[in-house]
Amino acid sequence: MQSQAWVWHQPGEPEGLKLESCALPEPGEREVCIENRVIAFNPVDWKLIESGHPVWASGHVPGVDGMGVVAAVGSGVTHLCPGMRVAYHADLRRQGSFAQHTLVPARAVLTLPEALSDETAAAFPCPGLTAWLALAKLPDIRDEAVLVSGAGSNVGRFLVALALRAGARVFASASPAHHDVLRCQGACAVADYHDPAWIERLLAANGGAPFHVVVDVTSSRQAASLVQHIGYSGHLVAIMGRVEENPWPPFSRCVSLHEVALGAQHQHGSDRQWQHMVAAGEAMLADLAQGRLPIPPVKVGEFARLPYWLSEFKRSGQGIKYLVRV
């Protein structure tokens, strides 16, 4: 049997992807074959199409997020069966989600509540699991001041929601288009990161005190610049590249630096760590289905025009989740 996939041959723009026929993939041991229904875009998709990846060769299928139904299971898979609705975050080293069918390690598959739409399920894995990983690195943050830098992003909205659920006092930076949503979520104060005095405004809203936690969703450079605003024994969580050096001298503020790399879990995560993440992800998906977590705004295109929609996402994503229906 045949399938189709959007295939990468060399670094360039999304328009360089080619729709090609390929053999229907057969799952190996502890793998499942997923017949995709909806594919979601993330910034890592167009960034790697543009620059390439150390293990990619001509003929690679990009894409990290998708949802669909289990088409076949490999040996050793007992908790999944054909016909189940599932979502997943794919390993960047393997053939990805920009296809009608994708092979995924069974341990990385998220089962879906019946009430959850295909679109919301596909939009969840990368931003939702990244936000969970970021906060899972922290001790109890109840009543602590947490700054989310880049809160208007899809990851940022999940971070705000999860931090508020944990009892934190959340402060957020985002472009003005996202301020009302973040305030409605429960953020104590929101500032426009275009304002040169945005950090001073948020510090003032916190009574002039430093933050206990800063979670940055923008860049390692931005994250490094925010360490000075973290108090004694506080934490910096960098999502878009890690901070290599702590600017504070030893035995001073004792700030802990954390990096988040969801893709690295495919290579280095244990089965036990995957069990924890899948359980957390499925609980968040249940909350999405019940309206207890924010559903991102989405824009849905067609699989046959995937490069066009990925290009539009690259140009103007800005907090909107772009999807294509297969």
XYZ file of C-alpha atoms in Angstrom:
326
model
C 0.000 0.000 0.000
C 1.042 3.608 -0.627
C 1.024 6.767 1.437
C 2.033 10.369 0.730
C 4.368 12.759 2.536
C 5.849 16.229 2.171
C 9.556 15.568 1.766
C 12.624 17.734 2.490
C 15.622 17.524 0.148
C 17.836 20.471 1.096
C 17.861 23.563 3.350
C 15.512 26.279 2.183
C 12.005 27.644 2.461
C 8.853 25.572 3.074
C 7.988 25.903 -0.620
C 10.930 23.583 -1.312
C 9.082 20.618 0.209
C 7.837 18.079 -2.340
C 4.718 15.922 -2.084
C 5.836 12.385 -2.840
C 4.377 8.897 -2.725
C 5.981 6.440 -0.341
C 5.387 2.961 0.985
C 2.951 2.664 3.863
C 5.258 2.400 6.920
C 5.029 -0.792 8.951
C 5.506 -0.489 12.720
C 8.447 -2.259 14.306
C 8.806 -3.412 17.888
C 7.141 -0.981 20.338
C 6.016 1.281 17.496
C 2.633 2.311 16.141
C 1.629 3.548 12.707
C -0.676 6.560 12.958
C -2.972 7.603 10.120
C -2.814 11.365 10.522
C -5.951 13.469 10.529
C -4.561 16.858 11.567
C -0.952 18.110 11.539
C 0.174 21.086 13.641
C 3.013 23.518 12.940
C 5.630 24.681 15.440
C 8.528 27.140 14.947
C 11.019 24.259 15.045
C 9.458 22.948 11.817
C 10.289 25.891 9.570
C 13.578 26.570 11.375
C 14.898 23.085 10.608
C 13.554 23.132 7.048
C 15.518 26.359 6.642
C 18.772 25.161 8.223
C 18.652 21.354 8.114
C 19.361 18.900 10.939
C 22.561 16.915 11.566
C 20.863 13.574 10.888
C 18.564 14.616 8.029
C 19.301 13.421 4.519
C 17.492 14.172 1.278
C 14.097 12.460 1.496
C 13.432 13.262 5.156
C 9.849 14.001 6.252
C 9.732 16.976 8.701
C 7.107 17.746 11.348
C 6.858 17.081 15.084
C 3.155 17.334 15.992
C 0.108 15.471 14.767
C -3.001 13.521 15.674
C -4.958 10.744 14.041
C -5.981 7.158 14.564
C -3.807 4.135 15.200
C -3.607 2.199 11.925
C -1.351 -0.655 13.107
C 0.712 -1.643 16.134
C 4.057 -3.410 16.336
C 5.120 -6.229 18.594
C 5.276 -5.448 22.294
C 2.512 -2.821 22.155
C -0.320 -3.762 24.486
C -1.858 -0.430 25.593
C -2.818 0.791 22.110
C -4.903 -0.805 19.380
C -6.066 0.077 15.847
C -8.799 2.695 15.695
C -7.800 4.608 18.836
C -7.628 8.414 18.505
C -4.217 9.650 19.546
C -1.839 12.613 19.404
C 1.940 12.685 19.475
C 5.163 14.677 19.465
C 7.611 13.083 17.026
C 11.350 12.510 17.332
C 13.233 14.971 15.091
C 15.648 12.198 14.083
C 12.823 10.100 12.609
C 10.386 10.625 9.747
C 7.900 13.196 10.987
C 4.277 14.233 10.921
C 4.069 15.959 7.508
C 2.610 12.787 6.022
C -0.542 10.729 5.721
C 1.045 8.095 7.989
C 3.734 8.396 10.677
C 5.568 5.805 12.776
C 5.797 6.816 16.433
C 7.288 5.039 19.471
C 4.347 3.676 21.436
C 5.646 5.166 24.695
C 5.264 8.701 23.256
C 1.612 8.384 22.178
C -1.152 10.330 23.950
C -4.667 8.874 23.961
C -7.471 11.399 23.526
C -10.754 12.136 25.322
C -13.767 11.569 23.096
C -15.002 15.129 23.646
C -11.780 16.752 22.403
C -11.730 17.986 18.810
C -9.123 16.770 16.346
C -7.837 20.319 15.911
C -7.339 20.991 19.633
C -5.645 17.620 20.067
C -3.164 18.287 17.252
C -2.404 21.773 18.603
C -1.427 20.437 22.026
C 1.716 18.247 22.120
C 4.702 20.547 21.559
C 3.487 23.671 23.416
C 1.536 21.805 26.102
C 4.238 19.282 26.974
C 6.955 21.947 26.830
C 5.054 24.075 29.347
C 4.589 21.079 31.633
C 8.301 20.189 31.414
C 9.290 23.761 32.253
C 7.261 23.889 35.444
C 8.048 20.291 36.426
C 11.647 21.422 36.993
C 10.583 23.748 39.809
C 9.829 23.223 43.501
C 6.504 24.312 44.975
C 5.645 27.738 43.515
C 2.519 28.375 45.557
C 2.298 32.118 46.416
C 5.586 32.781 44.583
C 6.042 35.511 41.949
C 6.524 33.918 38.513
C 7.370 35.933 35.402
C 6.486 34.388 32.033
C 8.410 36.211 29.321
C 6.752 35.640 25.946
C 3.389 34.716 27.423
C 1.457 35.405 24.218
C 2.927 32.347 22.521
C 1.189 28.979 22.539
C 3.716 27.704 25.097
C 3.298 30.893 27.117
C -0.462 30.560 27.480
C -0.090 27.023 28.810
C 2.659 28.210 31.180
C 0.444 30.941 32.587
C -2.461 28.531 33.077
C -0.351 25.837 34.760
C 1.480 28.309 37.002
C -1.807 29.849 38.131
C -3.187 26.376 38.815
C -0.124 25.720 41.002
C -1.018 28.795 43.050
C 1.654 31.154 41.723
C 1.282 34.890 41.301
C 1.907 35.273 37.576
C 3.328 38.293 35.774
C 3.545 38.260 31.993
C 5.145 40.023 29.047
C 3.499 39.853 25.629
C 2.478 42.018 22.705
C -0.677 44.091 23.346
C -2.879 41.768 21.269
C -2.583 39.142 24.017
C -3.032 41.324 27.104
C -6.791 40.917 27.563
C -6.565 37.126 27.252
C -3.724 36.942 29.788
C -5.573 39.183 32.235
C -8.678 37.025 31.863
C -6.541 33.970 32.594
C -5.611 35.585 35.907
C -2.211 37.219 35.408
C -1.485 39.809 38.130
C 0.039 42.223 35.627
C 0.864 42.228 31.913
C 3.387 44.418 30.106
C 4.218 45.059 26.470
C 7.734 43.774 25.788
C 8.131 46.515 23.134
C 8.102 49.056 25.992
C 11.726 49.718 27.075
C 10.517 49.864 30.697
C 8.411 46.667 30.601
C 10.430 44.773 33.192
C 10.423 47.751 35.566
C 6.630 47.927 35.246
C 6.242 44.271 36.190
C 8.703 44.572 39.086
C 6.694 47.533 40.361
C 3.507 45.439 40.114
C 5.283 42.884 42.330
C 5.878 45.545 44.960
C 9.415 46.202 43.769
C 10.548 42.715 44.776
C 12.451 40.391 42.429
C 10.735 37.341 40.945
C 11.217 33.887 42.388
C 10.918 32.256 38.947
C 11.414 33.548 35.414
C 10.335 31.323 32.529
C 11.477 32.738 29.206
C 9.931 31.636 25.898
C 11.812 34.040 23.618
C 15.596 33.501 23.415
C 18.627 32.529 25.485
C 19.837 36.148 25.246
C 16.597 37.468 26.687
C 16.627 34.789 29.375
C 20.185 35.728 30.399
C 19.199 39.397 30.685
C 16.438 38.513 33.153
C 18.598 36.656 35.695
C 19.329 39.953 37.464
C 15.629 40.214 38.339
C 15.494 36.873 40.175
C 15.773 36.820 43.963
C 17.764 34.615 46.302
C 17.433 30.871 45.618
C 15.256 31.591 42.592
C 15.012 29.854 39.232
C 15.436 30.675 35.561
C 13.857 28.300 33.032
C 15.024 28.905 29.457
C 12.945 27.303 26.697
C 14.449 28.792 23.514
C 18.101 27.935 24.137
C 19.871 27.505 27.443
C 21.828 30.084 29.445
C 25.419 28.854 29.638
C 26.692 30.896 32.594
C 25.195 32.238 35.790
C 26.031 35.970 35.954
C 25.903 36.009 39.747
C 29.072 35.099 41.680
C 29.032 31.949 43.849
C 27.464 32.180 47.291
C 25.395 35.209 46.391
C 21.865 34.857 44.989
C 22.273 31.096 44.323
C 20.005 31.191 41.273
C 19.385 27.852 39.522
C 19.447 27.690 35.719
C 17.242 25.170 33.900
C 16.987 24.237 30.235
C 13.977 22.675 28.516
C 14.348 20.519 25.416
C 11.294 18.409 24.675
C 12.929 16.884 21.603
C 15.867 15.626 23.675
C 13.572 13.364 25.681
C 13.202 11.089 22.651
C 16.924 10.376 22.747
C 17.694 10.571 26.455
C 14.417 10.061 28.326
C 13.758 6.804 30.158
C 10.558 4.778 29.924
C 9.675 6.013 33.415
C 10.103 9.649 32.376
C 7.904 9.044 29.335
C 5.260 7.482 31.575
C 5.225 10.632 33.714
C 5.027 12.924 30.689
C 2.291 10.947 28.925
C 0.230 10.820 32.129
C 0.611 14.585 32.570
C -0.180 15.206 28.895
C -3.319 13.076 28.974
C -4.494 14.872 32.119
C -4.005 18.217 30.355
C -5.893 16.940 27.308
C -8.793 15.966 29.586
C -8.718 19.485 31.040
C -8.786 20.957 27.524
C -11.834 18.857 26.722
C -13.567 20.180 29.857
C -12.601 23.810 29.243
C -10.204 23.962 32.202
C -7.204 24.972 30.068
C -7.074 27.652 27.345
C -7.610 26.472 23.783
C -5.336 28.359 21.365
C -6.791 30.211 18.381
C -6.294 28.053 15.295
C -6.180 28.460 11.535
C -6.786 25.315 9.476
C -5.545 24.655 5.951
C -5.373 21.691 3.596
C -2.685 18.994 3.469
C -2.364 19.512 -0.293
C -1.141 23.071 0.362
C 0.999 22.356 3.428
C 4.043 24.396 2.267
C 1.836 27.458 1.691
C 0.335 27.281 5.187
C 3.712 26.635 6.801
C 5.088 29.722 5.028
C 2.176 31.807 6.308
C 2.796 30.495 9.816
C 6.475 31.455 9.528
C 5.542 34.991 8.443
C 2.686 35.723 10.811
C 2.106 32.968 13.384
C 2.148 35.271 16.439
C 0.217 33.100 18.884
C -2.113 31.526 16.293
C -1.804 27.774 15.922
C -1.633 26.751 12.261
C -2.912 23.301 11.340
C -3.558 21.304 8.189
C -6.228 18.656 7.852
C -5.141 15.515 6.019
